[in-house]
Amino acid sequence: MTNSGRNITSDQPLSILLVEDNPAHAELVMRSFEELSFSHLIEHVNDGEQALNFLTDSISSTNTSAKTTPDIILLDLKLPKMNGLEVLEVIKADACLKKIPVIVLTTSYSKSDIDLAYKQHVNSYLVKPVKFEAFSNLINDLGYYWLNCNLNPSSTETLEDLT
């Protein structure tokens, strides 16, 4: 991805873990990224337990062709088996996982959900708009910022390379 014509991420596509149990919402997120031509890898899991299993496998794998640790996690809150706040708590308590930016992408406007998410060190809290165009615009803005502007720990370039 570029910013003012300069590559600000590594040549490797960023890996996104989408944790979403609603198939329609997951499809909208993935389709929106496709339409915006973000050339990144998206792994989709349906519940909190699958998310933690995926993350555990990614950090414990010695096989370089196996799953990689995601660069960004898009996390719904209302998940089966283990809700998003519980998943967030585990991620942010783990020394290997806590540096991964976690973006809550949910339908919940609940003040308690927002407060708990930030108390557990979420990096961003976004509410899914109901209308498709607004949803697409949100994904566009999310993608532009987190995948194009934000520097993350997996970037191989230094700040000096960007100036």
PDB file of C-alpha atoms in Angstrom:
ATOM      1  CA  MET A   1       0.000   0.000   0.000  1.00  0.00           C
ATOM      2  CA  THR A   2       1.155   3.492  -0.522  1.00  0.00           C
ATOM      3  CA  ASN A   3       0.859   6.881   1.014  1.00  0.00           C
ATOM      4  CA  SER A   4       1.851   9.751  -1.284  1.00  0.00           C
ATOM      5  CA  GLY A   5       3.401   7.146  -3.567  1.00  0.00           C
ATOM      6  CA  ARG A   6       5.603   5.681  -0.834  1.00  0.00           C
ATOM      7  CA  ASN A   7       5.312   2.120   0.382  1.00  0.00           C
ATOM      8  CA  ILE A   8       4.697   2.198   4.115  1.00  0.00           C
ATOM      9  CA  THR A   9       4.271  -1.514   4.675  1.00  0.00           C
ATOM     10  CA  SER A  10       6.405  -4.448   3.763  1.00  0.00           C
ATOM     11  CA  ASP A  11       6.114  -5.995   0.307  1.00  0.00           C
ATOM     12  CA  GLN A  12       4.170  -8.846   1.884  1.00  0.00           C
ATOM     13  CA  PRO A  13       0.410  -8.373   2.132  1.00  0.00           C
ATOM     14  CA  LEU A  14      -0.915  -7.796   5.609  1.00  0.00           C
ATOM     15  CA  SER A  15      -2.836 -10.616   7.211  1.00  0.00           C
ATOM     16  CA  ILE A  16      -6.258  -9.859   8.677  1.00  0.00           C
ATOM     17  CA  LEU A  17      -8.126 -12.149  11.057  1.00  0.00           C
ATOM     18  CA  LEU A  18     -11.873 -11.548  10.769  1.00  0.00           C
ATOM     19  CA  VAL A  19     -13.766 -12.938  13.766  1.00  0.00           C
ATOM     20  CA  GLU A  20     -17.428 -12.790  12.750  1.00  0.00           C
ATOM     21  CA  ASP A  21     -20.234 -15.302  13.274  1.00  0.00           C
ATOM     22  CA  ASN A  22     -22.765 -13.649  10.961  1.00  0.00           C
ATOM     23  CA  PRO A  23     -22.078 -14.971   7.425  1.00  0.00           C
ATOM     24  CA  ALA A  24     -23.697 -11.923   5.807  1.00  0.00           C
ATOM     25  CA  HIS A  25     -21.552  -9.495   7.810  1.00  0.00           C
ATOM     26  CA  ALA A  26     -18.401 -11.510   7.084  1.00  0.00           C
ATOM     27  CA  GLU A  27     -19.231 -11.525   3.376  1.00  0.00           C
ATOM     28  CA  LEU A  28     -19.801  -7.755   3.423  1.00  0.00           C
ATOM     29  CA  VAL A  29     -16.435  -7.147   5.068  1.00  0.00           C
ATOM     30  CA  MET A  30     -14.574  -9.427   2.660  1.00  0.00           C
ATOM     31  CA  ARG A  31     -16.419  -8.085  -0.395  1.00  0.00           C
ATOM     32  CA  SER A  32     -15.786  -4.485   0.685  1.00  0.00           C
ATOM     33  CA  PHE A  33     -12.064  -5.162   0.971  1.00  0.00           C
ATOM     34  CA  GLU A  34     -12.094  -6.798  -2.478  1.00  0.00           C
ATOM     35  CA  GLU A  35     -13.920  -3.845  -4.039  1.00  0.00           C
ATOM     36  CA  LEU A  36     -11.398  -1.474  -2.520  1.00  0.00           C
ATOM     37  CA  SER A  37      -8.532  -3.469  -4.038  1.00  0.00           C
ATOM     38  CA  PHE A  38      -6.822  -4.096  -0.714  1.00  0.00           C
ATOM     39  CA  SER A  39      -4.456  -6.921  -1.539  1.00  0.00           C
ATOM     40  CA  HIS A  40      -4.325  -8.459   1.884  1.00  0.00           C
ATOM     41  CA  LEU A  41      -4.967 -11.935   3.209  1.00  0.00           C
ATOM     42  CA  ILE A  42      -8.190 -12.353   5.161  1.00  0.00           C
ATOM     43  CA  GLU A  43      -8.717 -15.369   7.395  1.00  0.00           C
ATOM     44  CA  HIS A  44     -12.275 -15.748   8.655  1.00  0.00           C
ATOM     45  CA  VAL A  45     -13.337 -17.642  11.772  1.00  0.00           C
ATOM     46  CA  ASN A  46     -16.863 -17.951  13.184  1.00  0.00           C
ATOM     47  CA  ASP A  47     -16.465 -17.842  16.955  1.00  0.00           C
ATOM     48  CA  GLY A  48     -14.199 -16.808  19.805  1.00  0.00           C
ATOM     49  CA  GLU A  49     -12.748 -20.271  20.393  1.00  0.00           C
ATOM     50  CA  GLN A  50     -11.791 -20.604  16.717  1.00  0.00           C
ATOM     51  CA  ALA A  51     -10.127 -17.186  16.897  1.00  0.00           C
ATOM     52  CA  LEU A  52      -7.984 -18.160  19.873  1.00  0.00           C
ATOM     53  CA  ASN A  53      -7.140 -21.538  18.315  1.00  0.00           C
ATOM     54  CA  PHE A  54      -6.086 -19.778  15.107  1.00  0.00           C
ATOM     55  CA  LEU A  55      -3.930 -17.310  17.037  1.00  0.00           C
ATOM     56  CA  THR A  56      -2.371 -20.026  19.202  1.00  0.00           C
ATOM     57  CA  ASP A  57      -1.568 -22.102  16.103  1.00  0.00           C
ATOM     58  CA  SER A  58      -0.090 -19.089  14.327  1.00  0.00           C
ATOM     59  CA  ILE A  59       2.333 -18.193  17.112  1.00  0.00           C
ATOM     60  CA  SER A  60       3.353 -21.772  17.887  1.00  0.00           C
ATOM     61  CA  SER A  61       3.878 -22.924  14.297  1.00  0.00           C
ATOM     62  CA  THR A  62       7.438 -23.585  13.201  1.00  0.00           C
ATOM     63  CA  ASN A  63       6.316 -24.300   9.644  1.00  0.00           C
ATOM     64  CA  THR A  64       6.895 -21.160   7.557  1.00  0.00           C
ATOM     65  CA  SER A  65       4.189 -22.171   5.084  1.00  0.00           C
ATOM     66  CA  ALA A  66       1.651 -22.494   7.895  1.00  0.00           C
ATOM     67  CA  LYS A  67      -0.627 -19.752   9.122  1.00  0.00           C
ATOM     68  CA  THR A  68       1.014 -16.485  10.034  1.00  0.00           C
ATOM     69  CA  THR A  69       0.135 -14.328  12.973  1.00  0.00           C
ATOM     70  CA  PRO A  70      -2.327 -11.701  11.744  1.00  0.00           C
ATOM     71  CA  ASP A  71      -1.285  -8.075  11.493  1.00  0.00           C
ATOM     72  CA  ILE A  72      -4.797  -6.897  12.397  1.00  0.00           C
ATOM     73  CA  ILE A  73      -7.802  -8.518  14.076  1.00  0.00           C
ATOM     74  CA  LEU A  74     -11.367  -7.438  13.246  1.00  0.00           C
ATOM     75  CA  LEU A  75     -13.434  -8.699  16.164  1.00  0.00           C
ATOM     76  CA  ASP A  76     -17.189  -8.894  16.585  1.00  0.00           C
ATOM     77  CA  LEU A  77     -18.433  -8.842  20.178  1.00  0.00           C
ATOM     78  CA  LYS A  78     -21.494 -11.049  19.922  1.00  0.00           C
ATOM     79  CA  LEU A  79     -19.900 -14.416  19.227  1.00  0.00           C
ATOM     80  CA  PRO A  80     -20.827 -17.995  20.132  1.00  0.00           C
ATOM     81  CA  LYS A  81     -18.754 -20.102  22.538  1.00  0.00           C
ATOM     82  CA  MET A  82     -16.637 -17.163  23.722  1.00  0.00           C
ATOM     83  CA  ASN A  83     -17.706 -13.553  23.261  1.00  0.00           C
ATOM     84  CA  GLY A  84     -15.504 -10.870  21.747  1.00  0.00           C
ATOM     85  CA  LEU A  85     -14.700  -9.180  25.047  1.00  0.00           C
ATOM     86  CA  GLU A  86     -13.408 -12.496  26.421  1.00  0.00           C
ATOM     87  CA  VAL A  87     -11.318 -13.009  23.278  1.00  0.00           C
ATOM     88  CA  LEU A  88      -9.959  -9.467  23.560  1.00  0.00           C
ATOM     89  CA  GLU A  89      -9.012 -10.052  27.204  1.00  0.00           C
ATOM     90  CA  VAL A  90      -7.028 -13.190  26.285  1.00  0.00           C
ATOM     91  CA  ILE A  91      -5.290 -11.490  23.354  1.00  0.00           C
ATOM     92  CA  LYS A  92      -4.224  -8.435  25.344  1.00  0.00           C
ATOM     93  CA  ALA A  93      -3.000 -10.582  28.262  1.00  0.00           C
ATOM     94  CA  ASP A  94      -0.722 -12.666  26.010  1.00  0.00           C
ATOM     95  CA  ALA A  95       2.827 -11.359  25.520  1.00  0.00           C
ATOM     96  CA  CYS A  96       3.005 -12.619  21.923  1.00  0.00           C
ATOM     97  CA  LEU A  97      -0.456 -11.433  20.850  1.00  0.00           C
ATOM     98  CA  LYS A  98      -0.992  -8.140  22.652  1.00  0.00           C
ATOM     99  CA  LYS A  99       0.866  -6.070  20.054  1.00  0.00           C
ATOM    100  CA  ILE A 100      -1.623  -7.049  17.318  1.00  0.00           C
ATOM    101  CA  PRO A 101      -4.073  -4.191  16.736  1.00  0.00           C
ATOM    102  CA  VAL A 102      -7.611  -5.318  17.564  1.00  0.00           C
ATOM    103  CA  ILE A 103     -10.506  -3.427  16.030  1.00  0.00           C
ATOM    104  CA  VAL A 104     -13.928  -4.208  17.412  1.00  0.00           C
ATOM    105  CA  LEU A 105     -16.441  -4.227  14.549  1.00  0.00           C
ATOM    106  CA  THR A 106     -19.857  -4.753  16.081  1.00  0.00           C
ATOM    107  CA  THR A 107     -23.511  -3.742  16.118  1.00  0.00           C
ATOM    108  CA  SER A 108     -23.355  -2.824  19.812  1.00  0.00           C
ATOM    109  CA  TYR A 109     -23.666   0.809  20.867  1.00  0.00           C
ATOM    110  CA  SER A 110     -23.704  -0.292  24.510  1.00  0.00           C
ATOM    111  CA  LYS A 111     -21.712   2.057  26.734  1.00  0.00           C
ATOM    112  CA  SER A 112     -20.671  -0.896  28.896  1.00  0.00           C
ATOM    113  CA  ASP A 113     -19.344  -2.788  25.837  1.00  0.00           C
ATOM    114  CA  ILE A 114     -17.400   0.287  24.700  1.00  0.00           C
ATOM    115  CA  ASP A 115     -16.008   0.907  28.192  1.00  0.00           C
ATOM    116  CA  LEU A 116     -15.026  -2.752  28.679  1.00  0.00           C
ATOM    117  CA  ALA A 117     -13.387  -2.951  25.248  1.00  0.00           C
ATOM    118  CA  TYR A 118     -11.209   0.092  25.924  1.00  0.00           C
ATOM    119  CA  LYS A 119     -10.493  -1.100  29.454  1.00  0.00           C
ATOM    120  CA  GLN A 120      -9.112  -4.263  27.814  1.00  0.00           C
ATOM    121  CA  HIS A 121      -6.938  -2.181  25.452  1.00  0.00           C
ATOM    122  CA  VAL A 122      -8.879  -2.425  22.189  1.00  0.00           C
ATOM    123  CA  ASN A 123      -7.247  -0.293  19.516  1.00  0.00           C
ATOM    124  CA  SER A 124     -10.489   0.901  17.957  1.00  0.00           C
ATOM    125  CA  TYR A 125     -14.227   0.396  18.439  1.00  0.00           C
ATOM    126  CA  LEU A 126     -16.439   0.675  15.348  1.00  0.00           C
ATOM    127  CA  VAL A 127     -20.182   0.152  15.053  1.00  0.00           C
ATOM    128  CA  LYS A 128     -21.406  -1.498  11.858  1.00  0.00           C
ATOM    129  CA  PRO A 129     -23.785   0.785   9.975  1.00  0.00           C
ATOM    130  CA  VAL A 130     -27.064  -0.753   8.827  1.00  0.00           C
ATOM    131  CA  LYS A 131     -26.986   0.691   5.295  1.00  0.00           C
ATOM    132  CA  PHE A 132     -24.682  -1.018   2.788  1.00  0.00           C
ATOM    133  CA  GLU A 133     -23.160   2.203   1.427  1.00  0.00           C
ATOM    134  CA  ALA A 134     -22.326   3.447   4.920  1.00  0.00           C
ATOM    135  CA  PHE A 135     -20.902   0.026   5.779  1.00  0.00           C
ATOM    136  CA  SER A 136     -18.715   0.086   2.643  1.00  0.00           C
ATOM    137  CA  ASN A 137     -17.526   3.589   3.500  1.00  0.00           C
ATOM    138  CA  LEU A 138     -16.615   2.449   7.013  1.00  0.00           C
ATOM    139  CA  ILE A 139     -14.590  -0.482   5.643  1.00  0.00           C
ATOM    140  CA  ASN A 140     -12.927   1.860   3.160  1.00  0.00           C
ATOM    141  CA  ASP A 141     -11.909   4.251   5.943  1.00  0.00           C
ATOM    142  CA  LEU A 142     -10.849   1.364   8.185  1.00  0.00           C
ATOM    143  CA  GLY A 143      -8.794  -0.171   5.392  1.00  0.00           C
ATOM    144  CA  TYR A 144      -7.176   3.083   4.402  1.00  0.00           C
ATOM    145  CA  TYR A 145      -6.125   3.941   7.933  1.00  0.00           C
ATOM    146  CA  TRP A 146      -5.131   0.549   9.353  1.00  0.00           C
ATOM    147  CA  LEU A 147      -3.683  -0.947   6.170  1.00  0.00           C
ATOM    148  CA  ASN A 148      -2.252   2.126   4.476  1.00  0.00           C
ATOM    149  CA  CYS A 149      -1.450   4.830   7.022  1.00  0.00           C
ATOM    150  CA  ASN A 150      -0.816   2.996  10.275  1.00  0.00           C
ATOM    151  CA  LEU A 151       2.641   1.588  10.921  1.00  0.00           C
ATOM    152  CA  ASN A 152       2.518  -1.734  12.706  1.00  0.00           C
ATOM    153  CA  PRO A 153       5.117  -3.985  14.306  1.00  0.00           C
ATOM    154  CA  SER A 154       5.264  -6.248  11.251  1.00  0.00           C
ATOM    155  CA  SER A 155       6.408  -3.411   8.972  1.00  0.00           C
ATOM    156  CA  THR A 156       9.966  -4.009   7.864  1.00  0.00           C
ATOM    157  CA  GLU A 157      10.707  -0.404   7.060  1.00  0.00           C
ATOM    158  CA  THR A 158      11.804   2.183   9.547  1.00  0.00           C
ATOM    159  CA  LEU A 159      10.448   5.684   9.931  1.00  0.00           C
ATOM    160  CA  GLU A 160      13.591   7.014   8.238  1.00  0.00           C
ATOM    161  CA  ASP A 161      12.658   5.054   5.097  1.00  0.00           C
ATOM    162  CA  LEU A 162       9.379   6.970   4.875  1.00  0.00           C
ATOM    163  CA  THR A 163      10.816  10.453   4.832  1.00  0.00           C
TER     164      THR A 163
END
